[in-house]
Amino acid sequence: MDRDFIGFPDDSTGEALWGKKLSGDDLTKSREIEFTVVFPTENEALSFGESLLLNRQKVLLCDSKESDDYPFEIVVFVELTPTHQSITEYQELLEQYASPLNGLNDGWGCIV
């Protein structure tokens, strides 16, 4: 199968989606996608999480074991059809709200 670089660009999101397609995932079906944003302090993470909760988003506060500099993470659960555009646009939205609180996007994932 030849890769469509418009639907599956040469970046980490495009690579992940292409891998899912090759494994037989029906990417036209909506599902819950988890987006992770990490923060240096718990207060910053809580402020970010609160803004998401006020917008009726499903969130989870976790301790991150991956980084001493960013030990707190907020996981946001969103129902989306997994396209490069939808994932990228949601990550950009999260970044707009997280950046003033020193937050960094730390990836996304979903289970079929």
mmCIF file of N, CA and C in Angstrom:
data_model
loop_
_atom_site.group_PDB
_atom_site.id
_atom_site.type_symbol
_atom_site.label_atom_id
_atom_site.label_comp_id
_atom_site.label_asym_id
_atom_site.label_seq_id
_atom_site.Cartn_x
_atom_site.Cartn_y
_atom_site.Cartn_z
ATOM 1 N N MET A 1 0.845 -1.172 0.000
ATOM 2 C CA MET A 1 0.000 0.000 0.000
ATOM 3 C C MET A 1 0.891 1.237 0.000
ATOM 4 N N ASP A 2 0.630 2.155 -0.902
ATOM 5 C CA ASP A 2 1.400 3.391 -0.971
ATOM 6 C C ASP A 2 0.852 4.391 0.031
ATOM 7 N N ARG A 3 1.749 5.096 0.678
ATOM 8 C CA ARG A 3 1.376 6.073 1.692
ATOM 9 C C ARG A 3 0.935 7.381 1.045
ATOM 10 N N ASP A 4 -0.192 7.896 1.509
ATOM 11 C CA ASP A 4 -0.708 9.196 1.098
ATOM 12 C C ASP A 4 -0.116 10.232 2.064
ATOM 13 N N PHE A 5 0.862 11.009 1.594
ATOM 14 C CA PHE A 5 1.545 11.952 2.473
ATOM 15 C C PHE A 5 0.712 13.200 2.767
ATOM 16 N N ILE A 6 -0.437 13.339 2.122
ATOM 17 C CA ILE A 6 -1.343 14.434 2.483
ATOM 18 C C ILE A 6 -2.128 14.030 3.730
ATOM 19 N N GLY A 7 -2.651 12.845 3.752
ATOM 20 C CA GLY A 7 -3.391 12.347 4.910
ATOM 21 C C GLY A 7 -2.496 11.852 6.028
ATOM 22 N N PHE A 8 -1.268 11.448 5.669
ATOM 23 C CA PHE A 8 -0.323 10.890 6.637
ATOM 24 C C PHE A 8 1.040 11.559 6.451
ATOM 25 N N PRO A 9 1.152 12.845 6.821
ATOM 26 C CA PRO A 9 2.410 13.582 6.626
ATOM 27 C C PRO A 9 3.597 12.938 7.333
ATOM 28 N N ASP A 10 4.771 13.374 6.955
ATOM 29 C CA ASP A 10 6.024 12.842 7.494
ATOM 30 C C ASP A 10 6.369 13.549 8.805
ATOM 31 N N ASP A 11 5.570 13.263 9.842
ATOM 32 C CA ASP A 11 5.843 13.750 11.192
ATOM 33 C C ASP A 11 5.373 12.669 12.163
ATOM 34 N N SER A 12 5.518 12.903 13.461
ATOM 35 C CA SER A 12 5.206 11.847 14.430
ATOM 36 C C SER A 12 3.729 11.450 14.396
ATOM 37 N N THR A 13 2.834 12.402 14.215
ATOM 38 C CA THR A 13 1.402 12.076 14.140
ATOM 39 C C THR A 13 1.095 11.298 12.865
ATOM 40 N N GLY A 14 1.654 11.747 11.747
ATOM 41 C CA GLY A 14 1.458 11.032 10.484
ATOM 42 C C GLY A 14 1.998 9.618 10.549
ATOM 43 N N GLU A 15 3.165 9.451 11.162
ATOM 44 C CA GLU A 15 3.767 8.113 11.310
ATOM 45 C C GLU A 15 2.872 7.205 12.156
ATOM 46 N N ALA A 16 2.373 7.743 13.286
ATOM 47 C CA ALA A 16 1.536 6.933 14.168
ATOM 48 C C ALA A 16 0.238 6.523 13.471
ATOM 49 N N LEU A 17 -0.381 7.469 12.778
ATOM 50 C CA LEU A 17 -1.622 7.150 12.070
ATOM 51 C C LEU A 17 -1.382 6.164 10.933
ATOM 52 N N TRP A 18 -0.275 6.316 10.221
ATOM 53 C CA TRP A 18 0.051 5.388 9.136
ATOM 54 C C TRP A 18 0.253 3.975 9.691
ATOM 55 N N GLY A 19 0.924 3.877 10.813
ATOM 56 C CA GLY A 19 1.113 2.577 11.446
ATOM 57 C C GLY A 19 -0.209 1.941 11.837
ATOM 58 N N LYS A 20 -1.133 2.754 12.359
ATOM 59 C CA LYS A 20 -2.450 2.226 12.717
ATOM 60 C C LYS A 20 -3.198 1.739 11.476
ATOM 61 N N LYS A 21 -3.124 2.520 10.397
ATOM 62 C CA LYS A 21 -3.800 2.123 9.153
ATOM 63 C C LYS A 21 -3.234 0.803 8.625
ATOM 64 N N LEU A 22 -1.903 0.686 8.638
ATOM 65 C CA LEU A 22 -1.270 -0.542 8.148
ATOM 66 C C LEU A 22 -1.644 -1.756 8.991
ATOM 67 N N SER A 23 -1.931 -1.526 10.277
ATOM 68 C CA SER A 23 -2.305 -2.654 11.134
ATOM 69 C C SER A 23 -3.791 -2.982 11.050
ATOM 70 N N GLY A 24 -4.514 -2.252 10.164
ATOM 71 C CA GLY A 24 -5.917 -2.578 9.938
ATOM 72 C C GLY A 24 -6.907 -1.720 10.702
ATOM 73 N N ASP A 25 -6.445 -0.702 11.400
ATOM 74 C CA ASP A 25 -7.342 0.177 12.150
ATOM 75 C C ASP A 25 -8.213 0.973 11.172
ATOM 76 N N ASP A 26 -9.522 1.009 11.417
ATOM 77 C CA ASP A 26 -10.444 1.808 10.605
ATOM 78 C C ASP A 26 -10.431 3.232 11.142
ATOM 79 N N LEU A 27 -9.637 4.085 10.536
ATOM 80 C CA LEU A 27 -9.452 5.449 11.015
ATOM 81 C C LEU A 27 -10.631 6.360 10.704
ATOM 82 N N THR A 28 -11.689 5.822 10.117
ATOM 83 C CA THR A 28 -12.894 6.628 9.898
ATOM 84 C C THR A 28 -13.821 6.572 11.104
ATOM 85 N N LYS A 29 -13.517 5.704 12.062
ATOM 86 C CA LYS A 29 -14.360 5.549 13.248
ATOM 87 C C LYS A 29 -13.869 6.441 14.375
ATOM 88 N N SER A 30 -14.791 7.217 14.923
ATOM 89 C CA SER A 30 -14.489 8.078 16.058
ATOM 90 C C SER A 30 -14.159 7.221 17.277
ATOM 91 N N ARG A 31 -13.261 7.748 18.114
ATOM 92 C CA ARG A 31 -12.918 7.047 19.352
ATOM 93 C C ARG A 31 -12.329 8.045 20.330
ATOM 94 N N GLU A 32 -12.159 7.616 21.575
ATOM 95 C CA GLU A 32 -11.569 8.475 22.597
ATOM 96 C C GLU A 32 -10.055 8.507 22.401
ATOM 97 N N ILE A 33 -9.535 9.719 22.288
ATOM 98 C CA ILE A 33 -8.102 9.914 22.120
ATOM 99 C C ILE A 33 -7.581 10.623 23.361
ATOM 100 N N GLU A 34 -6.440 10.162 23.855
ATOM 101 C CA GLU A 34 -5.814 10.742 25.041
ATOM 102 C C GLU A 34 -4.682 11.669 24.610
ATOM 103 N N PHE A 35 -4.721 12.893 25.106
ATOM 104 C CA PHE A 35 -3.656 13.866 24.869
ATOM 105 C C PHE A 35 -3.003 14.154 26.212
ATOM 106 N N THR A 36 -1.674 14.143 26.251
ATOM 107 C CA THR A 36 -0.956 14.382 27.490
ATOM 108 C C THR A 36 -0.201 15.701 27.408
ATOM 109 N N VAL A 37 -0.337 16.504 28.477
ATOM 110 C CA VAL A 37 0.367 17.769 28.597
ATOM 111 C C VAL A 37 1.086 17.743 29.945
ATOM 112 N N VAL A 38 2.386 18.049 29.951
ATOM 113 C CA VAL A 38 3.179 17.983 31.174
ATOM 114 C C VAL A 38 3.507 19.386 31.690
ATOM 115 N N PHE A 39 3.705 19.471 33.024
ATOM 116 C CA PHE A 39 3.935 20.746 33.691
ATOM 117 C C PHE A 39 5.024 20.619 34.741
ATOM 118 N N PRO A 40 5.742 21.726 35.009
ATOM 119 C CA PRO A 40 6.791 21.700 36.026
ATOM 120 C C PRO A 40 6.256 21.735 37.451
ATOM 121 N N THR A 41 5.055 22.305 37.665
ATOM 122 C CA THR A 41 4.505 22.352 39.026
ATOM 123 C C THR A 41 3.078 21.815 39.037
ATOM 124 N N GLU A 42 2.693 21.342 40.194
ATOM 125 C CA GLU A 42 1.336 20.820 40.352
ATOM 126 C C GLU A 42 0.308 21.945 40.206
ATOM 127 N N ASN A 43 0.609 23.134 40.710
ATOM 128 C CA ASN A 43 -0.329 24.250 40.594
ATOM 129 C C ASN A 43 -0.598 24.617 39.141
ATOM 130 N N GLU A 44 0.441 24.606 38.307
ATOM 131 C CA GLU A 44 0.256 24.895 36.880
ATOM 132 C C GLU A 44 -0.608 23.820 36.224
ATOM 133 N N ALA A 45 -0.343 22.577 36.564
ATOM 134 C CA ALA A 45 -1.139 21.471 36.021
ATOM 135 C C ALA A 45 -2.597 21.591 36.458
ATOM 136 N N LEU A 46 -2.814 21.912 37.719
ATOM 137 C CA LEU A 46 -4.177 22.047 38.223
ATOM 138 C C LEU A 46 -4.913 23.219 37.570
ATOM 139 N N SER A 47 -4.222 24.320 37.348
ATOM 140 C CA SER A 47 -4.844 25.468 36.670
ATOM 141 C C SER A 47 -5.278 25.092 35.256
ATOM 142 N N PHE A 48 -4.412 24.383 34.559
ATOM 143 C CA PHE A 48 -4.735 23.925 33.209
ATOM 144 C C PHE A 48 -5.915 22.956 33.247
ATOM 145 N N GLY A 49 -5.857 21.994 34.156
ATOM 146 C CA GLY A 49 -6.939 21.017 34.281
ATOM 147 C C GLY A 49 -8.267 21.671 34.614
ATOM 148 N N GLU A 50 -8.223 22.687 35.470
ATOM 149 C CA GLU A 50 -9.448 23.392 35.841
ATOM 150 C C GLU A 50 -10.085 24.069 34.617
ATOM 151 N N SER A 51 -9.257 24.689 33.779
ATOM 152 C CA SER A 51 -9.805 25.350 32.586
ATOM 153 C C SER A 51 -10.453 24.321 31.654
ATOM 154 N N LEU A 52 -9.877 23.128 31.575
ATOM 155 C CA LEU A 52 -10.472 22.077 30.748
ATOM 156 C C LEU A 52 -11.778 21.574 31.352
ATOM 157 N N LEU A 53 -11.796 21.399 32.666
ATOM 158 C CA LEU A 53 -13.023 20.946 33.329
ATOM 159 C C LEU A 53 -14.153 21.949 33.153
ATOM 160 N N LEU A 54 -13.836 23.234 33.230
ATOM 161 C CA LEU A 54 -14.853 24.265 33.033
ATOM 162 C C LEU A 54 -15.420 24.224 31.611
ATOM 163 N N ASN A 55 -14.650 23.663 30.676
ATOM 164 C CA ASN A 55 -15.113 23.492 29.294
ATOM 165 C C ASN A 55 -15.641 22.081 29.046
ATOM 166 N N ARG A 56 -15.964 21.396 30.140
ATOM 167 C CA ARG A 56 -16.603 20.075 30.100
ATOM 168 C C ARG A 56 -15.738 18.997 29.449
ATOM 169 N N GLN A 57 -14.428 19.115 29.626
ATOM 170 C CA GLN A 57 -13.517 18.096 29.118
ATOM 171 C C GLN A 57 -13.251 17.065 30.218
ATOM 172 N N LYS A 58 -12.988 15.859 29.829
ATOM 173 C CA LYS A 58 -12.638 14.777 30.758
ATOM 174 C C LYS A 58 -11.124 14.804 30.940
ATOM 175 N N VAL A 59 -10.665 14.948 32.196
ATOM 176 C CA VAL A 59 -9.224 15.074 32.457
ATOM 177 C C VAL A 59 -8.792 14.178 33.609
ATOM 178 N N LEU A 60 -7.494 13.949 33.663
ATOM 179 C CA LEU A 60 -6.882 13.153 34.714
ATOM 180 C C LEU A 60 -5.549 13.794 35.067
ATOM 181 N N LEU A 61 -5.291 13.999 36.356
ATOM 182 C CA LEU A 61 -4.003 14.504 36.838
ATOM 183 C C LEU A 61 -3.164 13.312 37.267
ATOM 184 N N CYS A 62 -1.930 13.239 36.770
ATOM 185 C CA CYS A 62 -1.023 12.131 37.098
ATOM 186 C C CYS A 62 0.350 12.672 37.453
ATOM 187 N N ASP A 63 1.094 11.878 38.186
ATOM 188 C CA ASP A 63 2.512 12.154 38.389
ATOM 189 C C ASP A 63 3.255 11.527 37.221
ATOM 190 N N SER A 64 4.129 12.306 36.593
ATOM 191 C CA SER A 64 4.906 11.801 35.469
ATOM 192 C C SER A 64 6.220 11.238 35.983
ATOM 193 N N LYS A 65 6.550 10.060 35.557
ATOM 194 C CA LYS A 65 7.814 9.425 35.951
ATOM 195 C C LYS A 65 8.909 9.681 34.919
ATOM 196 N N GLU A 66 8.555 10.335 33.812
ATOM 197 C CA GLU A 66 9.483 10.490 32.699
ATOM 198 C C GLU A 66 10.454 11.648 32.850
ATOM 199 N N SER A 67 10.079 12.691 33.622
ATOM 200 C CA SER A 67 10.922 13.876 33.674
ATOM 201 C C SER A 67 10.889 14.510 35.052
ATOM 202 N N ASP A 68 12.074 14.821 35.569
ATOM 203 C CA ASP A 68 12.138 15.545 36.832
ATOM 204 C C ASP A 68 11.750 17.009 36.643
ATOM 205 N N ASP A 69 11.955 17.542 35.435
ATOM 206 C CA ASP A 69 11.626 18.941 35.151
ATOM 207 C C ASP A 69 10.132 19.156 34.940
ATOM 208 N N TYR A 70 9.426 18.133 34.488
ATOM 209 C CA TYR A 70 7.982 18.203 34.230
ATOM 210 C C TYR A 70 7.304 17.008 34.903
ATOM 211 N N PRO A 71 7.216 17.031 36.238
ATOM 212 C CA PRO A 71 6.742 15.843 36.956
ATOM 213 C C PRO A 71 5.221 15.675 37.043
ATOM 214 N N PHE A 72 4.462 16.626 36.501
ATOM 215 C CA PHE A 72 3.001 16.535 36.585
ATOM 216 C C PHE A 72 2.404 16.535 35.187
ATOM 217 N N GLU A 73 1.427 15.673 34.990
ATOM 218 C CA GLU A 73 0.801 15.623 33.682
ATOM 219 C C GLU A 73 -0.709 15.638 33.796
ATOM 220 N N ILE A 74 -1.302 16.283 32.809
ATOM 221 C CA ILE A 74 -2.751 16.254 32.639
ATOM 222 C C ILE A 74 -3.018 15.443 31.377
ATOM 223 N N VAL A 75 -3.876 14.453 31.510
ATOM 224 C CA VAL A 75 -4.310 13.659 30.367
ATOM 225 C C VAL A 75 -5.738 14.104 30.054
ATOM 226 N N VAL A 76 -5.960 14.492 28.806
ATOM 227 C CA VAL A 76 -7.266 14.957 28.344
ATOM 228 C C VAL A 76 -7.839 13.889 27.423
ATOM 229 N N PHE A 77 -9.079 13.518 27.645
ATOM 230 C CA PHE A 77 -9.742 12.484 26.854
ATOM 231 C C PHE A 77 -10.787 13.151 25.965
ATOM 232 N N VAL A 78 -10.627 13.003 24.647
ATOM 233 C CA VAL A 78 -11.496 13.678 23.689
ATOM 234 C C VAL A 78 -11.981 12.681 22.639
ATOM 235 N N GLU A 79 -13.248 12.750 22.319
ATOM 236 C CA GLU A 79 -13.821 11.907 21.265
ATOM 237 C C GLU A 79 -13.561 12.581 19.918
ATOM 238 N N LEU A 80 -12.769 11.919 19.062
ATOM 239 C CA LEU A 80 -12.410 12.452 17.746
ATOM 240 C C LEU A 80 -12.318 11.319 16.733
ATOM 241 N N THR A 81 -12.466 11.673 15.482
ATOM 242 C CA THR A 81 -12.082 10.767 14.406
ATOM 243 C C THR A 81 -10.580 10.998 14.214
ATOM 244 N N PRO A 82 -9.761 9.953 14.283
ATOM 245 C CA PRO A 82 -8.310 10.137 14.273
ATOM 246 C C PRO A 82 -7.738 10.482 12.898
ATOM 247 N N THR A 83 -7.789 11.757 12.578
ATOM 248 C CA THR A 83 -7.145 12.241 11.359
ATOM 249 C C THR A 83 -5.972 13.123 11.771
ATOM 250 N N HIS A 84 -5.043 13.293 10.866
ATOM 251 C CA HIS A 84 -3.899 14.160 11.150
ATOM 252 C C HIS A 84 -4.384 15.558 11.497
ATOM 253 N N GLN A 85 -5.336 16.056 10.742
ATOM 254 C CA GLN A 85 -5.835 17.408 10.968
ATOM 255 C C GLN A 85 -6.501 17.548 12.332
ATOM 256 N N SER A 86 -7.386 16.621 12.704
ATOM 257 C CA SER A 86 -8.105 16.746 13.978
ATOM 258 C C SER A 86 -7.151 16.647 15.166
ATOM 259 N N ILE A 87 -6.192 15.747 15.086
ATOM 260 C CA ILE A 87 -5.235 15.582 16.183
ATOM 261 C C ILE A 87 -4.325 16.799 16.289
ATOM 262 N N THR A 88 -3.809 17.257 15.169
ATOM 263 C CA THR A 88 -2.914 18.412 15.166
ATOM 264 C C THR A 88 -3.632 19.663 15.661
ATOM 265 N N GLU A 89 -4.852 19.878 15.207
ATOM 266 C CA GLU A 89 -5.605 21.062 15.642
ATOM 267 C C GLU A 89 -5.884 21.017 17.141
ATOM 268 N N TYR A 90 -6.210 19.841 17.678
ATOM 269 C CA TYR A 90 -6.479 19.759 19.116
ATOM 270 C C TYR A 90 -5.190 19.973 19.914
ATOM 271 N N GLN A 91 -4.072 19.434 19.436
ATOM 272 C CA GLN A 91 -2.803 19.661 20.119
ATOM 273 C C GLN A 91 -2.446 21.154 20.111
ATOM 274 N N GLU A 92 -2.710 21.838 19.011
ATOM 275 C CA GLU A 92 -2.433 23.276 18.939
ATOM 276 C C GLU A 92 -3.312 24.049 19.918
ATOM 277 N N LEU A 93 -4.563 23.652 20.057
ATOM 278 C CA LEU A 93 -5.460 24.281 21.017
ATOM 279 C C LEU A 93 -4.957 24.077 22.445
ATOM 280 N N LEU A 94 -4.563 22.854 22.756
ATOM 281 C CA LEU A 94 -4.018 22.583 24.090
ATOM 282 C C LEU A 94 -2.773 23.424 24.348
ATOM 283 N N GLU A 95 -1.922 23.540 23.343
ATOM 284 C CA GLU A 95 -0.694 24.316 23.486
ATOM 285 C C GLU A 95 -0.991 25.789 23.784
ATOM 286 N N GLN A 96 -2.011 26.340 23.159
ATOM 287 C CA GLN A 96 -2.382 27.740 23.406
ATOM 288 C C GLN A 96 -2.700 27.972 24.881
ATOM 289 N N TYR A 97 -3.388 27.025 25.505
ATOM 290 C CA TYR A 97 -3.771 27.164 26.906
ATOM 291 C C TYR A 97 -2.664 26.723 27.866
ATOM 292 N N ALA A 98 -1.835 25.790 27.430
ATOM 293 C CA ALA A 98 -0.799 25.249 28.310
ATOM 294 C C ALA A 98 0.463 26.114 28.354
ATOM 295 N N SER A 99 0.811 26.746 27.248
ATOM 296 C CA SER A 99 2.061 27.523 27.177
ATOM 297 C C SER A 99 2.182 28.588 28.254
ATOM 298 N N PRO A 100 1.153 29.398 28.521
ATOM 299 C CA PRO A 100 1.278 30.407 29.575
ATOM 300 C C PRO A 100 1.498 29.800 30.969
ATOM 301 N N LEU A 101 1.167 28.513 31.105
ATOM 302 C CA LEU A 101 1.355 27.812 32.379
ATOM 303 C C LEU A 101 2.588 26.917 32.345
ATOM 304 N N ASN A 102 3.476 27.148 31.377
ATOM 305 C CA ASN A 102 4.713 26.379 31.215
ATOM 306 C C ASN A 102 4.480 24.916 30.873
ATOM 307 N N GLY A 103 3.336 24.621 30.265
ATOM 308 C CA GLY A 103 3.019 23.255 29.887
ATOM 309 C C GLY A 103 3.517 22.914 28.494
ATOM 310 N N LEU A 104 3.805 21.631 28.293
ATOM 311 C CA LEU A 104 4.288 21.123 27.007
ATOM 312 C C LEU A 104 3.453 19.917 26.587
ATOM 313 N N ASN A 105 3.056 19.888 25.301
ATOM 314 C CA ASN A 105 2.400 18.695 24.781
ATOM 315 C C ASN A 105 3.379 17.526 24.874
ATOM 316 N N ASP A 106 2.862 16.371 25.290
ATOM 317 C CA ASP A 106 3.716 15.194 25.453
ATOM 318 C C ASP A 106 3.157 13.981 24.721
ATOM 319 N N GLY A 107 2.382 14.246 23.654
ATOM 320 C CA GLY A 107 1.926 13.139 22.826
ATOM 321 C C GLY A 107 0.457 12.819 22.974
ATOM 322 N N TRP A 108 0.035 11.838 22.205
ATOM 323 C CA TRP A 108 -1.341 11.403 22.176
ATOM 324 C C TRP A 108 -1.370 9.903 21.926
ATOM 325 N N GLY A 109 -2.511 9.300 22.162
ATOM 326 C CA GLY A 109 -2.657 7.887 21.885
ATOM 327 C C GLY A 109 -4.128 7.497 21.928
ATOM 328 N N CYS A 110 -4.420 6.334 21.391
ATOM 329 C CA CYS A 110 -5.783 5.821 21.427
ATOM 330 C C CYS A 110 -5.733 4.299 21.295
ATOM 331 N N ILE A 111 -6.785 3.704 21.800
ATOM 332 C CA ILE A 111 -6.912 2.262 21.726
ATOM 333 C C ILE A 111 -8.033 1.951 20.759
ATOM 334 N N VAL A 112 -7.814 0.979 19.901
ATOM 335 C CA VAL A 112 -8.830 0.590 18.925
ATOM 336 C C VAL A 112 -9.940 -0.144 19.637
#
